[in-house]
PDB file of C-alpha atoms in Angstrom:
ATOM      1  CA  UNK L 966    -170.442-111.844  25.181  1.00 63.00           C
ATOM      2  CA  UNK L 967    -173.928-110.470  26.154  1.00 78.00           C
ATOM      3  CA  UNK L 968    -175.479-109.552  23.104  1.00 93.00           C
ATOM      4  CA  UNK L 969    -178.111-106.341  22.083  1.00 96.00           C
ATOM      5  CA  UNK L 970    -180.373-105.906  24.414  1.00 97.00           C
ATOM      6  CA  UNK L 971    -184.261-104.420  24.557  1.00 97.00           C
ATOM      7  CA  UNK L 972    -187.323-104.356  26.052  1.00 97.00           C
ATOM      8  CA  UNK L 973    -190.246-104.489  26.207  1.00 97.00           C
ATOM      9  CA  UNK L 974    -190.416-107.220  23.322  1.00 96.00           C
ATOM     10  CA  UNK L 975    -194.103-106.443  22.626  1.00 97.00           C
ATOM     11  CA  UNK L 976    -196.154-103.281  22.706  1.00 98.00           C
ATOM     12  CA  UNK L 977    -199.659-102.722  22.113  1.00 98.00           C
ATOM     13  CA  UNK L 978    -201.012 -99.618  22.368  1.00 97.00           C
ATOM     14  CA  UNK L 979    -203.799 -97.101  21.593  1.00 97.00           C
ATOM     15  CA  UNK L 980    -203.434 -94.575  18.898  1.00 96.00           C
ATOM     16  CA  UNK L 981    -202.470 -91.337  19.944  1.00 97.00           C
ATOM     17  CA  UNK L 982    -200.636 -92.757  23.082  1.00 97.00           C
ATOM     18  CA  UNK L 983    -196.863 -92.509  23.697  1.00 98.00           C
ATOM     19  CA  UNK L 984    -194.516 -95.268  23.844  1.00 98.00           C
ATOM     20  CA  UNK L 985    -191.136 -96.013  24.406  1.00 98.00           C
ATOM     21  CA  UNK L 986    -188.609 -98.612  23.899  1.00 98.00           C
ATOM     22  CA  UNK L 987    -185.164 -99.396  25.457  1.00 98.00           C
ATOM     23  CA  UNK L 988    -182.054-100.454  24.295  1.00 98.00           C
ATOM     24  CA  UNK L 989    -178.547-101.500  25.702  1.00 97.00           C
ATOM     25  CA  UNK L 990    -176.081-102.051  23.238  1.00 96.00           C
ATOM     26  CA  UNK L 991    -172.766-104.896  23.386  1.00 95.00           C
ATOM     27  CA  UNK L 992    -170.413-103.666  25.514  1.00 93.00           C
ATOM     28  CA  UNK L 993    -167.866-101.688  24.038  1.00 91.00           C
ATOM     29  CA  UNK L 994    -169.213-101.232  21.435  1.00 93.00           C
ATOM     30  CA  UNK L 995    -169.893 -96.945  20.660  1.00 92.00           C
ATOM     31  CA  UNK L 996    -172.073 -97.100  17.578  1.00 94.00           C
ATOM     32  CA  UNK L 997    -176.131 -97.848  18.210  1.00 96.00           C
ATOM     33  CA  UNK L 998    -178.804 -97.898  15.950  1.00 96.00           C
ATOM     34  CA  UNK L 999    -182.261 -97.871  15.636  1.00 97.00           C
ATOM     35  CA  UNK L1000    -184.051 -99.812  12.695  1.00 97.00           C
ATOM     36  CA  UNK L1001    -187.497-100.018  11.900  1.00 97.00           C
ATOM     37  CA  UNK L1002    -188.600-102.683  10.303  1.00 95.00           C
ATOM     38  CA  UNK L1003    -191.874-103.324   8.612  1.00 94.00           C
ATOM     39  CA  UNK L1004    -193.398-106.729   7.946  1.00 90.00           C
ATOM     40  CA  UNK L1005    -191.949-108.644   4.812  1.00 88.00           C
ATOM     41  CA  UNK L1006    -189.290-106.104   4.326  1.00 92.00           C
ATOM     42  CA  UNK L1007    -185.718-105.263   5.126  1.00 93.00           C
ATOM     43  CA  UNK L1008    -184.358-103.075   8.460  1.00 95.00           C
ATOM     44  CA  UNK L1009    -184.709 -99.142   7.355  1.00 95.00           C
ATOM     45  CA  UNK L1010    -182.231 -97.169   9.264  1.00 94.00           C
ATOM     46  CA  UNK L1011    -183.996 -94.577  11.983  1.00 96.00           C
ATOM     47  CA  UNK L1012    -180.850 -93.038  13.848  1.00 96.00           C
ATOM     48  CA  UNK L1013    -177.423 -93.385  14.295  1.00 95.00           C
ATOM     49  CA  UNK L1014    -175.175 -92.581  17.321  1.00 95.00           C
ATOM     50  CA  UNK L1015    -171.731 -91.976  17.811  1.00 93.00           C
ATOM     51  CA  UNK L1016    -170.964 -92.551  21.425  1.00 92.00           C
ATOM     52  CA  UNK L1017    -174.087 -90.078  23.164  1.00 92.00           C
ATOM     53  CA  UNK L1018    -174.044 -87.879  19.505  1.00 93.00           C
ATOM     54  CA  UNK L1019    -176.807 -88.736  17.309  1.00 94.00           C
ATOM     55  CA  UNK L1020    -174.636 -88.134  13.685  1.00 92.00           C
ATOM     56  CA  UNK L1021    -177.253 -89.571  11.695  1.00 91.00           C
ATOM     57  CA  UNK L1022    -180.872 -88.471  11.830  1.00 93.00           C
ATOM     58  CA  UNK L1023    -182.004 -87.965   8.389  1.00 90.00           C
ATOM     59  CA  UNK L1024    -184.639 -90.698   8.129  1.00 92.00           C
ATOM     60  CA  UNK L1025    -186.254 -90.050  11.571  1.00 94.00           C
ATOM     61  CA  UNK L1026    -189.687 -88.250  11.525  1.00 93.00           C
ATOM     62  CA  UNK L1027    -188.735 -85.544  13.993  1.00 92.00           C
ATOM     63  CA  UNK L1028    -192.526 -84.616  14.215  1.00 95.00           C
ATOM     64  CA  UNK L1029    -193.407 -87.621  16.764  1.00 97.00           C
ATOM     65  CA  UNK L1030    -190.202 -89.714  17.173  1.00 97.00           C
ATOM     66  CA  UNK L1031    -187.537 -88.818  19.506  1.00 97.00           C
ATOM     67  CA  UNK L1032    -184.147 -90.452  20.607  1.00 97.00           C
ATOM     68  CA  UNK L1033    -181.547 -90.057  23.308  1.00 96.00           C
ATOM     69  CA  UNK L1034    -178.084 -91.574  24.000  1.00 95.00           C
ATOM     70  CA  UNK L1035    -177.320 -89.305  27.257  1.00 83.00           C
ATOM     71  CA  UNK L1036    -174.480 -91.176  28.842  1.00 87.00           C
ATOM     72  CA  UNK L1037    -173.112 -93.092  25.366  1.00 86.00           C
ATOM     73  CA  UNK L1038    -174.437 -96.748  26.007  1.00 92.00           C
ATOM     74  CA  UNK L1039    -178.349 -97.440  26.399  1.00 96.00           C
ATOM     75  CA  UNK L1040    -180.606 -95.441  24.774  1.00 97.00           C
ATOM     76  CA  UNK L1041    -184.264 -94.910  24.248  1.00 98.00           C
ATOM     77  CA  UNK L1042    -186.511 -94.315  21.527  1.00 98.00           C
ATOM     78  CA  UNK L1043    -189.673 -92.541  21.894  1.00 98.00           C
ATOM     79  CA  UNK L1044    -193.253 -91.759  19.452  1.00 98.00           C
ATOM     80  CA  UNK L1045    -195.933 -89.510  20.553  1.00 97.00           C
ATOM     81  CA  UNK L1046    -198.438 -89.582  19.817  1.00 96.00           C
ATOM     82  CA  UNK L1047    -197.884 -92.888  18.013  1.00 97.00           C
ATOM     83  CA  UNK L1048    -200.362 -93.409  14.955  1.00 97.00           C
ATOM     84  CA  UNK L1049    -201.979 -96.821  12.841  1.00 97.00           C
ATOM     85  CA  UNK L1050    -198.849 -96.640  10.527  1.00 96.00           C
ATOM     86  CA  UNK L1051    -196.273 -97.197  13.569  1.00 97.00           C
ATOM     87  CA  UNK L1052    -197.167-100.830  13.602  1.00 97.00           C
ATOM     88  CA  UNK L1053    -193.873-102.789  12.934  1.00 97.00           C
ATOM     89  CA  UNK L1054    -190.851-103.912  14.829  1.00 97.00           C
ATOM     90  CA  UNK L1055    -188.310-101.689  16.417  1.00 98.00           C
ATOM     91  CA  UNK L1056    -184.925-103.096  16.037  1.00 97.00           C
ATOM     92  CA  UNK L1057    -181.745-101.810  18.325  1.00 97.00           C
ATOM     93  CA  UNK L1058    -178.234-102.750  16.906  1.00 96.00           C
ATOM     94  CA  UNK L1059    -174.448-101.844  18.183  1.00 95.00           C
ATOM     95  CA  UNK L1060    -171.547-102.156  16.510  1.00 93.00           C
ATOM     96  CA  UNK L1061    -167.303-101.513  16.890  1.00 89.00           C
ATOM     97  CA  UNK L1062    -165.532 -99.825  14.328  1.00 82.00           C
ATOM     98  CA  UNK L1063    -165.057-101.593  11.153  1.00 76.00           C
ATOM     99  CA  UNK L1064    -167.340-104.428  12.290  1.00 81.00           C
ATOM    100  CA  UNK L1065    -170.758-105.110  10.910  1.00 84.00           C
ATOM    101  CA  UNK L1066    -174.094-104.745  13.132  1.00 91.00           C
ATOM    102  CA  UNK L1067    -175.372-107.032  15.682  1.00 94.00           C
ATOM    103  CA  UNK L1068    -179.089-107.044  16.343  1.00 96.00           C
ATOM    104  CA  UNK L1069    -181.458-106.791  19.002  1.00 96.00           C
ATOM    105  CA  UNK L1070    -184.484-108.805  19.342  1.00 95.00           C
ATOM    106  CA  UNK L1071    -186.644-105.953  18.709  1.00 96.00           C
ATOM    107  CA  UNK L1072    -189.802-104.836  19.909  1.00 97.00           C
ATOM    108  CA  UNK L1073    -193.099-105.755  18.489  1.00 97.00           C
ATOM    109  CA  UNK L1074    -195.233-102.370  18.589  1.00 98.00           C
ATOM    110  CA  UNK L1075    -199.044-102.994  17.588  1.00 98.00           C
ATOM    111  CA  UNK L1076    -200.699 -99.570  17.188  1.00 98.00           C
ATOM    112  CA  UNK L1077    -204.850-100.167  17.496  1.00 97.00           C
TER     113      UNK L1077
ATOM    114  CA  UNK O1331    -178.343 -92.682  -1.924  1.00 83.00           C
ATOM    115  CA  UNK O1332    -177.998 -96.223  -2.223  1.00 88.00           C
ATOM    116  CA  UNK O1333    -180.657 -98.796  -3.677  1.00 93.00           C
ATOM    117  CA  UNK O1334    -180.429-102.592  -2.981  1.00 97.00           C
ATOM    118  CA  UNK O1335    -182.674-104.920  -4.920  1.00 97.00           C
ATOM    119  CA  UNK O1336    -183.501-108.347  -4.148  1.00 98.00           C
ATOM    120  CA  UNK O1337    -184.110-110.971  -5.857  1.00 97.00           C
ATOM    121  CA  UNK O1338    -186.284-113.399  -5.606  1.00 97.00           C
ATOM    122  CA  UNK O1339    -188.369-112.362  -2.477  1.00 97.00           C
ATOM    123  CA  UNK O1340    -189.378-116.044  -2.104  1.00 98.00           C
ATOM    124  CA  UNK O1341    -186.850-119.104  -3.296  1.00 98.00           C
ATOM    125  CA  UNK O1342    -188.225-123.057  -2.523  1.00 98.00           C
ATOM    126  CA  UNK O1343    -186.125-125.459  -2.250  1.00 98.00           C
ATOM    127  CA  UNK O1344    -185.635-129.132  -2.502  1.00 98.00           C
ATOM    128  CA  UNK O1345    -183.524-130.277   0.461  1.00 98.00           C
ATOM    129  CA  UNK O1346    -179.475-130.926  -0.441  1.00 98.00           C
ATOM    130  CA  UNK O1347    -179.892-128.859  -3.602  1.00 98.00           C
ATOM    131  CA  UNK O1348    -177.972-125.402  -3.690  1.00 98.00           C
ATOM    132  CA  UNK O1349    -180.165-121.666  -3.280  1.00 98.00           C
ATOM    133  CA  UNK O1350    -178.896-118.530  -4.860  1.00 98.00           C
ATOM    134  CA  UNK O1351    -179.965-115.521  -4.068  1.00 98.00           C
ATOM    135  CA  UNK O1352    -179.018-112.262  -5.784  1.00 98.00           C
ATOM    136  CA  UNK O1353    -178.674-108.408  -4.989  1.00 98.00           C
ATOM    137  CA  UNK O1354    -177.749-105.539  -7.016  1.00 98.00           C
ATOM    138  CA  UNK O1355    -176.761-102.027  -5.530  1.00 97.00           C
ATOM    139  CA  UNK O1356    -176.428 -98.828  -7.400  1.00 96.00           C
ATOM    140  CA  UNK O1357    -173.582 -96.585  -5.038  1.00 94.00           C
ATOM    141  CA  UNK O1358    -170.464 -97.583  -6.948  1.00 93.00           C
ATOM    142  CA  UNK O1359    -168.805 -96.572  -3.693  1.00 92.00           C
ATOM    143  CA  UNK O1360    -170.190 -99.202  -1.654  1.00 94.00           C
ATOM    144  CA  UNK O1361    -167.470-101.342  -0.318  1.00 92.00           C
ATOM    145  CA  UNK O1362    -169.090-103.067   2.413  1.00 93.00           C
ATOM    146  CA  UNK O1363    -171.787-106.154   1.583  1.00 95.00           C
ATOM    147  CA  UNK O1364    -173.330-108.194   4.194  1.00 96.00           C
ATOM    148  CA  UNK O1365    -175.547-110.985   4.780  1.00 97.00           C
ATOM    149  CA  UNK O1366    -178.065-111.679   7.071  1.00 97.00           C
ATOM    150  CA  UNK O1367    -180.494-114.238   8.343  1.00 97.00           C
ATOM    151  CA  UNK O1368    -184.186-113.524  10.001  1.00 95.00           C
ATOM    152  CA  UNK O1369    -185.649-116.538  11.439  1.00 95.00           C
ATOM    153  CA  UNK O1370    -189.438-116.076  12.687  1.00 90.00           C
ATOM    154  CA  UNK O1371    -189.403-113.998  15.232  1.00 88.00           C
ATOM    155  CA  UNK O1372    -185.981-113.977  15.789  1.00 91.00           C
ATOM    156  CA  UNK O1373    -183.260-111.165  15.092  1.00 93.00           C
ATOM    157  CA  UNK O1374    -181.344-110.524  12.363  1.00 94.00           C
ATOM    158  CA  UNK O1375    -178.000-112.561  12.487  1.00 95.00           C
ATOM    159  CA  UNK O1376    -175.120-111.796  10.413  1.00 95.00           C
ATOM    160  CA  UNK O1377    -174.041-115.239   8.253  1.00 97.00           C
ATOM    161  CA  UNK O1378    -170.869-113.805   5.988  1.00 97.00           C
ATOM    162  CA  UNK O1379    -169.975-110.527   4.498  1.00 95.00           C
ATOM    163  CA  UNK O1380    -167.489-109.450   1.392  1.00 94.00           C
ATOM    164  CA  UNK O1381    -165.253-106.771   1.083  1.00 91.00           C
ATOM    165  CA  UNK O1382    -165.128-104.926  -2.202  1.00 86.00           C
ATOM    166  CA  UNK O1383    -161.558-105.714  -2.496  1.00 85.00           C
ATOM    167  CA  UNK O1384    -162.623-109.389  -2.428  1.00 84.00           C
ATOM    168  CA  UNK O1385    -164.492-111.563  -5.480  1.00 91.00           C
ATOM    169  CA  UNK O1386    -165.649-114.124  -3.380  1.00 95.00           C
ATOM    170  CA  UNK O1387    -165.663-115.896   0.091  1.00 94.00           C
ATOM    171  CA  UNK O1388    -166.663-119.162   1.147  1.00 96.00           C
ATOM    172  CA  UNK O1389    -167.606-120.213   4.858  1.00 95.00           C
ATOM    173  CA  UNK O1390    -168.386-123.861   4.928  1.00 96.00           C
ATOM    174  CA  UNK O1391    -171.528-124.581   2.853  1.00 97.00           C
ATOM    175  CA  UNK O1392    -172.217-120.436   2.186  1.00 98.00           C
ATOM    176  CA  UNK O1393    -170.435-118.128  -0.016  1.00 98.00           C
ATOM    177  CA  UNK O1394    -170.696-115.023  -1.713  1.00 98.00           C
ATOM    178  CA  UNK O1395    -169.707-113.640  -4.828  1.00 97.00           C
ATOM    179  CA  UNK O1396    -169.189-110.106  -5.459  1.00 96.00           C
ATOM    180  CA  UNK O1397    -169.298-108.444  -9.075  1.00 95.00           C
ATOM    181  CA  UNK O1398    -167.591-104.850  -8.782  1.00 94.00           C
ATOM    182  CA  UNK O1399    -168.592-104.101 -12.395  1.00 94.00           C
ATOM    183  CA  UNK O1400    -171.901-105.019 -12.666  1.00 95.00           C
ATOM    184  CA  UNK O1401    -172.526-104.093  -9.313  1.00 96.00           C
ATOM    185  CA  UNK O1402    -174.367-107.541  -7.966  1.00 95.00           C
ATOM    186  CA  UNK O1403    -173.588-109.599  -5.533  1.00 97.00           C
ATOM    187  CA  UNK O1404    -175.106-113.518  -4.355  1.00 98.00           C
ATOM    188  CA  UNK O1405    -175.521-115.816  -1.665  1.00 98.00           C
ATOM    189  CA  UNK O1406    -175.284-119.660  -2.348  1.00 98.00           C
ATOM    190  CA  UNK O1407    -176.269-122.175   0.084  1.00 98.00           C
ATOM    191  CA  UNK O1408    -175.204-125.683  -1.439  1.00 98.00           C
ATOM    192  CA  UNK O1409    -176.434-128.648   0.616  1.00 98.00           C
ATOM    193  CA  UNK O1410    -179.643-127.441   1.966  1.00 98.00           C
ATOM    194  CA  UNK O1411    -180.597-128.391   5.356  1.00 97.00           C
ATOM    195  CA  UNK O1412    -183.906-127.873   7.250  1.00 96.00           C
ATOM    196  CA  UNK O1413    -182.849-125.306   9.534  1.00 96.00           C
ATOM    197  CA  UNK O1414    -181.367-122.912   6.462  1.00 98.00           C
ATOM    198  CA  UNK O1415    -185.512-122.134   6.119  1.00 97.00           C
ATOM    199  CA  UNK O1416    -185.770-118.235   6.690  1.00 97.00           C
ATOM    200  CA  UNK O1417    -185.146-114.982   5.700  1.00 97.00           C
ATOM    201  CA  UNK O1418    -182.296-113.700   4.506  1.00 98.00           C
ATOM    202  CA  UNK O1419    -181.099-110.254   3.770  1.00 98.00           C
ATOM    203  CA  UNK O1420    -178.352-108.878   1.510  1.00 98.00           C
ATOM    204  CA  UNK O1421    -176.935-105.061   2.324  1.00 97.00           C
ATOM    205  CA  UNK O1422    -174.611-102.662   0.916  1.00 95.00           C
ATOM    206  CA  UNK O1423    -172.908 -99.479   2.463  1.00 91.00           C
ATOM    207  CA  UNK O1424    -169.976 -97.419   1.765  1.00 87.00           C
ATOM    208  CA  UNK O1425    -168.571 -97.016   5.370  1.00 79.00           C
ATOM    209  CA  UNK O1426    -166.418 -99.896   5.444  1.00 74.00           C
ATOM    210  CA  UNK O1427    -168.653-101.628   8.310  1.00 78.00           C
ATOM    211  CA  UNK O1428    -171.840-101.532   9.321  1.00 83.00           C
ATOM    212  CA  UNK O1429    -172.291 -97.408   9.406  1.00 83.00           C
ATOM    213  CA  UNK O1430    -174.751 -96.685   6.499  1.00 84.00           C
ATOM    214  CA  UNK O1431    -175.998-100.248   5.186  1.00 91.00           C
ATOM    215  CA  UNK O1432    -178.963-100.156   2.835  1.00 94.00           C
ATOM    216  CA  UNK O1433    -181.079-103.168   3.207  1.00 96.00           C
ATOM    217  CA  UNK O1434    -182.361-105.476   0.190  1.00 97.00           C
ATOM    218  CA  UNK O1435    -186.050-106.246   0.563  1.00 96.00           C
ATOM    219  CA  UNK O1436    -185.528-110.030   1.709  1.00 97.00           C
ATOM    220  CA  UNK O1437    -185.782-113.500   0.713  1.00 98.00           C
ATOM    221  CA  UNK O1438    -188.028-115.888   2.356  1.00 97.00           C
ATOM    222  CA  UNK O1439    -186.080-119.425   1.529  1.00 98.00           C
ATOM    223  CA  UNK O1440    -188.051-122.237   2.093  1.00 98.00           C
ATOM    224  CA  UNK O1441    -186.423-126.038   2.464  1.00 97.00           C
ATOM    225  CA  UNK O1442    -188.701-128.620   1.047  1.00 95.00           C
ATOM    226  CA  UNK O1443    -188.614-131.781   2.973  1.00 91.00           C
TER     227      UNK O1443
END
């Protein structure tokens, strides 16, 4: 099977700019997530969605990061304005129920 | 909420001796404990898992033994090869799968020729 998708694989932007990344999960599969992951440590959950409902948002900084699921399989994941400390790696994963997560390649986002 | 510690963050190697590598979690209701391994630049791939109604399980040269009690669980990796060079990640999470995993900080294993 295909696994996680997402693009682009590497950002590099200007502070204060927007940027977004893409994601399209394993098919079938309802639950996506979005990790961040900064350098030398482990994946720190962002969001969670059930299908197109986002059921877990507690860790996302609703102040410049937004998310959206709108038909239940890809999904984007947007900062603006993005800032010096949003340097790190954006991971996508996907899972079925009961089954442990499956990883994207992530993107690369390099905030100057 | 749940707290995974890792232990060591770096672990060298001689090639075809074993690596353990340890994780404690605090959640007693954790029930769910991955493994996974980062090469450079590569995604996280999962490598085994254990179920808290499990001790241990064994795939090929990589197991993982789970303490309910003291809450800790380890990786081995007996007969060290090359390619096991990377980093590896231990999680915990109380959903069963992979809803609601709390990462350990990593281990950067290195294989010494």
């Amino acid at each position: 099977e295909a696994g996680v998708v997402q693009s682009p694989r590497y950002k590099i932007i200007e502070k204060k700019q927007p940027v977004a990344f893409w994601c399209n999960p394993i098919s079938g599969h309802n639950t996506l997530y979005w990790y961040l992951q900064n350098l030398g440590q482990g994946p720190e959950l962002l969001i969670r969605y059930e299908n197109e409902e986002a059921v877990d948002d507690s860790q996302l900084p609703k102040d410049r990061f937004s998310a959206e699921r709108l038909k239940g399989v890809d999904s984007t994941l947007k900062i603006q304005p993005a800032e010096l400390g949003d340097s790190a790696v954006y991971l996508c994963a996907s899972s079925a129920s009961g089954t442990s997560l499956s990883f994207g390649p992530g993107t690369r986002l390099t905030v100057l | 909420g749940e707290n995974v510690e890792q232990h060591p963050s770096t672990l060298s190697v001689q090639e075809g001796d074993s690596a353990v590598i340890k994780c404690t979690y605090s959640d007693s209701a954790s029930n769910y404990f991955p493994w996974y391994k980062q090469e450079l630049g590569k995604r996280p791939q999962l490598i085994i898992d254990i179920r808290s109604n499990v001790g241990e399980k064994k795939d090929q040269r990589i197991a993982v033994t789970l303490n309910k009690t003291a809450k800790h669980f380890s990786l081995h990796i007996t007969e060290t090869q090359p390619e096991d060079s990377a980093v590896y990640f231990c999680a915990a999470g109380s959903g069963g799968g992979a809803d609601g995993l709390t990462f350990g900080k990593g281990t950067h294993l290195i294989i010494q020729p």
